[in-house]
PDB file of C-alpha atoms in Angstrom:
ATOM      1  CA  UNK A   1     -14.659 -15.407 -27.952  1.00 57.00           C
ATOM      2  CA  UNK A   2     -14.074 -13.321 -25.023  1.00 63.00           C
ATOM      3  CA  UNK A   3     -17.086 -10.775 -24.187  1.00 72.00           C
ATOM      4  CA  UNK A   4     -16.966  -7.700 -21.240  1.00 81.00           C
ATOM      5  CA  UNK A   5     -14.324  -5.591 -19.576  1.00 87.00           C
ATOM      6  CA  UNK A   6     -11.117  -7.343 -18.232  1.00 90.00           C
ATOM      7  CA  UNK A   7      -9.110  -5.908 -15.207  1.00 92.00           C
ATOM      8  CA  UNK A   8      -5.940  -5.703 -15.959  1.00 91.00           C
ATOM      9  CA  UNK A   9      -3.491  -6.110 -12.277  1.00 89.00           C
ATOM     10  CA  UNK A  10      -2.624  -2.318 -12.629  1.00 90.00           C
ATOM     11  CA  UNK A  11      -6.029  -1.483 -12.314  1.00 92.00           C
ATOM     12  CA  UNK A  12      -6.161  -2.400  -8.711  1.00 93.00           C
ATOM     13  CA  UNK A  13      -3.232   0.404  -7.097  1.00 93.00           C
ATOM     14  CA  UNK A  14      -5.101   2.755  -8.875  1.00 91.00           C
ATOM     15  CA  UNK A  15      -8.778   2.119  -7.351  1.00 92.00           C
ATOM     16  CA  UNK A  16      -7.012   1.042  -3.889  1.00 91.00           C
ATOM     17  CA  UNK A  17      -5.522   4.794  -3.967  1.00 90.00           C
ATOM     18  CA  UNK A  18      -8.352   7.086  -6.180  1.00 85.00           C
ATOM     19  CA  UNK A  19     -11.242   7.052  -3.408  1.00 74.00           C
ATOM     20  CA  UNK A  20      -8.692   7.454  -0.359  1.00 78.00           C
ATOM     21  CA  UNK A  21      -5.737   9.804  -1.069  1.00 70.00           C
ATOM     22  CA  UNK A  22      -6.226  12.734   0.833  1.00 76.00           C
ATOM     23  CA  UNK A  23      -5.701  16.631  -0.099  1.00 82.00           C
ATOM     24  CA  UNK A  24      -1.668  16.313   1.614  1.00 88.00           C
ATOM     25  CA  UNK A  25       0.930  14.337   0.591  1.00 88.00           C
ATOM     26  CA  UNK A  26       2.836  13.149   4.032  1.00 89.00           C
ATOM     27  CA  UNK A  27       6.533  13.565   4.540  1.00 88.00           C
ATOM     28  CA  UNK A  28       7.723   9.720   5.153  1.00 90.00           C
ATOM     29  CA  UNK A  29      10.700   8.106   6.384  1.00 89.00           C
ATOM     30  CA  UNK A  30      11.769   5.085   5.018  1.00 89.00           C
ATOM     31  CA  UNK A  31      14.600   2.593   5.937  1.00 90.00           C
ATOM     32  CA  UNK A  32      14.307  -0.501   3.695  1.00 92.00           C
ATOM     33  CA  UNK A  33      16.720  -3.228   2.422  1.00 93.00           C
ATOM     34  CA  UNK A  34      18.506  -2.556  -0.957  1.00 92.00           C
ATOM     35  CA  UNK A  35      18.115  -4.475  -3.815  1.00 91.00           C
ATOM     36  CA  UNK A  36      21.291  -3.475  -6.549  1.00 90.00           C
ATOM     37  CA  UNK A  37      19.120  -0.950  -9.558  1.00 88.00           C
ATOM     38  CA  UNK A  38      21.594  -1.430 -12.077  1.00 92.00           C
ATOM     39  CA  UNK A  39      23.296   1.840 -13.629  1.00 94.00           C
ATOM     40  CA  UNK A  40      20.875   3.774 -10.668  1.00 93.00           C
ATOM     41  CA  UNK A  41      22.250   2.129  -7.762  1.00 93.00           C
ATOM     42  CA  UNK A  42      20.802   0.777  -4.799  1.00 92.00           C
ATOM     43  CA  UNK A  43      17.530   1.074  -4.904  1.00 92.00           C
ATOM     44  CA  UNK A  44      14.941   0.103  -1.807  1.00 93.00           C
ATOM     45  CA  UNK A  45      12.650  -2.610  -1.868  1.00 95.00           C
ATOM     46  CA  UNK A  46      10.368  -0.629  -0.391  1.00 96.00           C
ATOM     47  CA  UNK A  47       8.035   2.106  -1.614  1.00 95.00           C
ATOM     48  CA  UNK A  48       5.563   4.269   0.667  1.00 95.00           C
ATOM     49  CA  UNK A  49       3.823   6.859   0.073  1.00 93.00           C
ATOM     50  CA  UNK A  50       1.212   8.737   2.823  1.00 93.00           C
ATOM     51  CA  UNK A  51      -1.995  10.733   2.612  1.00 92.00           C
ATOM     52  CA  UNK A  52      -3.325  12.703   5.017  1.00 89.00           C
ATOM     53  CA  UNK A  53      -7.317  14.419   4.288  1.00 86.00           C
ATOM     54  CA  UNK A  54      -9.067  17.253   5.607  1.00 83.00           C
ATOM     55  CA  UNK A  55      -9.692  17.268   9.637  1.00 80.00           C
ATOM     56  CA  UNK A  56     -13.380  16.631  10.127  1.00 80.00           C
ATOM     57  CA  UNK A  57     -15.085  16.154  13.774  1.00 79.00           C
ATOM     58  CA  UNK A  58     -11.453  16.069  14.879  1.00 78.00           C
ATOM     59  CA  UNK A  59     -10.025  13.550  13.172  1.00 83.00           C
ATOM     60  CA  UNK A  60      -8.233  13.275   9.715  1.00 86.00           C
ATOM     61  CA  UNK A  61      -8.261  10.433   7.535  1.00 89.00           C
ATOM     62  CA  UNK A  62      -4.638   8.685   6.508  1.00 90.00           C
ATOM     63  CA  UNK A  63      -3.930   6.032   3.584  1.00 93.00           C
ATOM     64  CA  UNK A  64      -0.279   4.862   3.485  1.00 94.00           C
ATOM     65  CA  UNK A  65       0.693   2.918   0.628  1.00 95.00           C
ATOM     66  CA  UNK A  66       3.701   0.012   0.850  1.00 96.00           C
ATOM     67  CA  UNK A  67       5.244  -1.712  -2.319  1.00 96.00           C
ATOM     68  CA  UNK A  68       7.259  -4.270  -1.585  1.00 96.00           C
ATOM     69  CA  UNK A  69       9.220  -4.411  -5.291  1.00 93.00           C
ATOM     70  CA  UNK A  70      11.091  -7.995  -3.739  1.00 94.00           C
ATOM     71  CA  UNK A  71      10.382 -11.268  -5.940  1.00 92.00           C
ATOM     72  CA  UNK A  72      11.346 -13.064  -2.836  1.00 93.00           C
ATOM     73  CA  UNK A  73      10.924 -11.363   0.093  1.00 94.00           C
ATOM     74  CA  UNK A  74       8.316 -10.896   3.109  1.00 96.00           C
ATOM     75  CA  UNK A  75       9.244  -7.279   4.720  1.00 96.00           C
ATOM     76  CA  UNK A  76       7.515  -6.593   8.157  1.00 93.00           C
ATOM     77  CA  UNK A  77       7.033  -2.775   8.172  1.00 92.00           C
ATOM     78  CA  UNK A  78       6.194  -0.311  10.773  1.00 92.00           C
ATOM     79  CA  UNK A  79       3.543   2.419  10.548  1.00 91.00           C
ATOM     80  CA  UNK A  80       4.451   4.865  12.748  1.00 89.00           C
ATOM     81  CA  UNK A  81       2.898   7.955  13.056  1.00 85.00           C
ATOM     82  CA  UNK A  82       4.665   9.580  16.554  1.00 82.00           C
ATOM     83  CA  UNK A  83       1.153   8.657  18.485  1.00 78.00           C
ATOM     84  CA  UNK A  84      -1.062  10.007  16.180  1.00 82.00           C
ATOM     85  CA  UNK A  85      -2.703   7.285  14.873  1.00 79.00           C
ATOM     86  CA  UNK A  86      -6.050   6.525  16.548  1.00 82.00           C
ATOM     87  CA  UNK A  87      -7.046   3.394  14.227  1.00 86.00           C
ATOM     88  CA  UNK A  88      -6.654   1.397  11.281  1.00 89.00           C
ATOM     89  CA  UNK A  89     -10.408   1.587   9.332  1.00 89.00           C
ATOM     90  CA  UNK A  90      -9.509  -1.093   6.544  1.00 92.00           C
ATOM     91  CA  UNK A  91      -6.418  -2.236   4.446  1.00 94.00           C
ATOM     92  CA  UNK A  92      -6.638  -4.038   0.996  1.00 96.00           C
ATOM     93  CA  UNK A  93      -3.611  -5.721  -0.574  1.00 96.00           C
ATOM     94  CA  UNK A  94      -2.695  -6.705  -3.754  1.00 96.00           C
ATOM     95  CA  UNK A  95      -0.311  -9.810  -4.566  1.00 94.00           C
ATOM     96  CA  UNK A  96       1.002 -12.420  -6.411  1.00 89.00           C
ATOM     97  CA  UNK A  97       3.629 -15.589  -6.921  1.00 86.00           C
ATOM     98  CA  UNK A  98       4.565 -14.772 -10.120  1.00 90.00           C
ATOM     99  CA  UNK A  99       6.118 -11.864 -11.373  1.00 89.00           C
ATOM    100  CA  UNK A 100       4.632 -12.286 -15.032  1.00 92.00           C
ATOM    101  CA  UNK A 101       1.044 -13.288 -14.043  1.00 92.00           C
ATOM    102  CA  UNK A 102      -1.687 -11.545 -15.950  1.00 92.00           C
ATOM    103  CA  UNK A 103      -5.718 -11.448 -15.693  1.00 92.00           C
ATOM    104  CA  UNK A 104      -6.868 -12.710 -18.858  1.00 92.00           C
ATOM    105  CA  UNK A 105     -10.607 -13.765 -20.216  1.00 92.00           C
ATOM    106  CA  UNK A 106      -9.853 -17.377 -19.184  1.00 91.00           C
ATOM    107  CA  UNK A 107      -8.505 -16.245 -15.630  1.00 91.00           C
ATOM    108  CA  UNK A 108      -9.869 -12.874 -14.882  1.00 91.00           C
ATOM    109  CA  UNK A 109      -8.821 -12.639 -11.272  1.00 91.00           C
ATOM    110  CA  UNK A 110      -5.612 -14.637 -11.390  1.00 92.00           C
ATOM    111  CA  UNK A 111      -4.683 -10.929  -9.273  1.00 93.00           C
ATOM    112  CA  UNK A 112      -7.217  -8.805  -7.402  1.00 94.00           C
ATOM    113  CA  UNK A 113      -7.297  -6.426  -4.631  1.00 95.00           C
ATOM    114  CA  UNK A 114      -8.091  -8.517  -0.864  1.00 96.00           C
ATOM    115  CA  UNK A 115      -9.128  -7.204   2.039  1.00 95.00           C
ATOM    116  CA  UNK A 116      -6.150  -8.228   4.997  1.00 95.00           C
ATOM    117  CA  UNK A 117      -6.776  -7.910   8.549  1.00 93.00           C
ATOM    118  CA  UNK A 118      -3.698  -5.658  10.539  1.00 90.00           C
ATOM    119  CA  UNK A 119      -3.306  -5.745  13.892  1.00 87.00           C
ATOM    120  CA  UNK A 120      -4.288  -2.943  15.937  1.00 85.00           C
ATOM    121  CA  UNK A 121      -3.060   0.203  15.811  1.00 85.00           C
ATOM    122  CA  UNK A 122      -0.633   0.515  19.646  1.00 84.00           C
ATOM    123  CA  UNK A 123       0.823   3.779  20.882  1.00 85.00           C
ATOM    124  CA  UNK A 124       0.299   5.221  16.836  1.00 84.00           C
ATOM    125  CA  UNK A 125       1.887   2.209  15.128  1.00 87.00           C
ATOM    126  CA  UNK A 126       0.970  -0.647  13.189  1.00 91.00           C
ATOM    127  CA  UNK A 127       3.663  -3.695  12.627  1.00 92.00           C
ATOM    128  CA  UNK A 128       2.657  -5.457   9.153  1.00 93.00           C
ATOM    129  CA  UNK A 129       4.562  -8.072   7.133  1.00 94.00           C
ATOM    130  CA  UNK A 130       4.236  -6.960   3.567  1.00 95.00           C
ATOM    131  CA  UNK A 131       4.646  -9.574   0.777  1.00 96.00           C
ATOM    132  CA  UNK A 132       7.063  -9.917  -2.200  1.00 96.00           C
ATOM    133  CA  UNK A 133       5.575  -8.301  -4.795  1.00 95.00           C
ATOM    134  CA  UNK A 134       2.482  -6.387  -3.486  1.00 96.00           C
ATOM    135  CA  UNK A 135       1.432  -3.278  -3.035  1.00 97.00           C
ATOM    136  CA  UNK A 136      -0.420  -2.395   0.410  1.00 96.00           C
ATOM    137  CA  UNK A 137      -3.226   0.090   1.100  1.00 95.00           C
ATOM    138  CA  UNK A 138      -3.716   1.029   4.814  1.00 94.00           C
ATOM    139  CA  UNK A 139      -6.864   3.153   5.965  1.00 92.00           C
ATOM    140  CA  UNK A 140      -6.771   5.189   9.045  1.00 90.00           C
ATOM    141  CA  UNK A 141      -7.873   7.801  11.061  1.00 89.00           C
ATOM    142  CA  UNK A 142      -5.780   9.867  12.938  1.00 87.00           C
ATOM    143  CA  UNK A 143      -6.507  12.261  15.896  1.00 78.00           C
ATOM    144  CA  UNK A 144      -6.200  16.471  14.318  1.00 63.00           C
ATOM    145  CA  UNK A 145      -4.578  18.690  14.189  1.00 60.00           C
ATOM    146  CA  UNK A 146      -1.664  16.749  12.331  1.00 52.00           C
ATOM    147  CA  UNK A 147       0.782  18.926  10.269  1.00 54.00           C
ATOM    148  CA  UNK A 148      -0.120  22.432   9.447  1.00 49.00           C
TER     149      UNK A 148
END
């Protein structure tokens, strides 16, 4: 008989993103490969979203978020930011090998959020491969003013 609270994989985006997202949502660009969505189209493998927070001490925290929606494929990714990034902080990373695997009582962190090491950030930009199937949280701090 199963006892306590079990994670389910879901729950991990949503902590990665609560504590970071910042009070702007970021404009992003995004050239990805296609995969074919059916009666929707073509529809990128890619999904990325940007935060930007408040400028404090002259600098502004940024989270970008990747999801790489592929079953089979590893997409490098660049993070580029036009020269305003100053550094990546942390990045945490969510991912599997199987499309259908599940925490469960007997395997409770068959998926959990990991901490990856990125290379540095160079000239504002960061050059990651992203997994199939995972979804990517990148921590930074950027030099302010950025935007409006």
């Amino acid at each position: 008989e199963a006892h306590g609270m079990l994670k389910q994989t879901i729950f991990y985006p949503f902590a990665m993103m609560r504590p970071s997202a910042g009070h702007a949502a970021l404009d992003v660009f995004l050239r990805s490969p296609t995969y074919d969505g059916g009666k929707h189209g073509p529809a990128e493998m890619l999904d990325v979203s940007a935060t930007l927070g408040e400028p404090t001490a002259g600098e502004r925290k940024m989270c970008v978020y990747v999801c790489n929606r592929s079953t089979t494929q590893t997409l490098e990714t660049t993070i580029d930011t036009r020269g305003a990034l100053a550094s990546i902080t942390s990045a945490q990373q969510v991912t599997g090998t199987d499309p259908k695997a599940f925490n469960s009582f007997t395997t409770p962190e068959a998926i959990v959020a990991k901490g990856i090491d990125l290379p540095a950030a160079r000239d504002g930009r960061v050059v990651m491969s992203v997994p199939p199937m995972s979804f990517t949280a990148v921590y930074g701090v950027v030099k302010a003013p950025v935007g409006r």
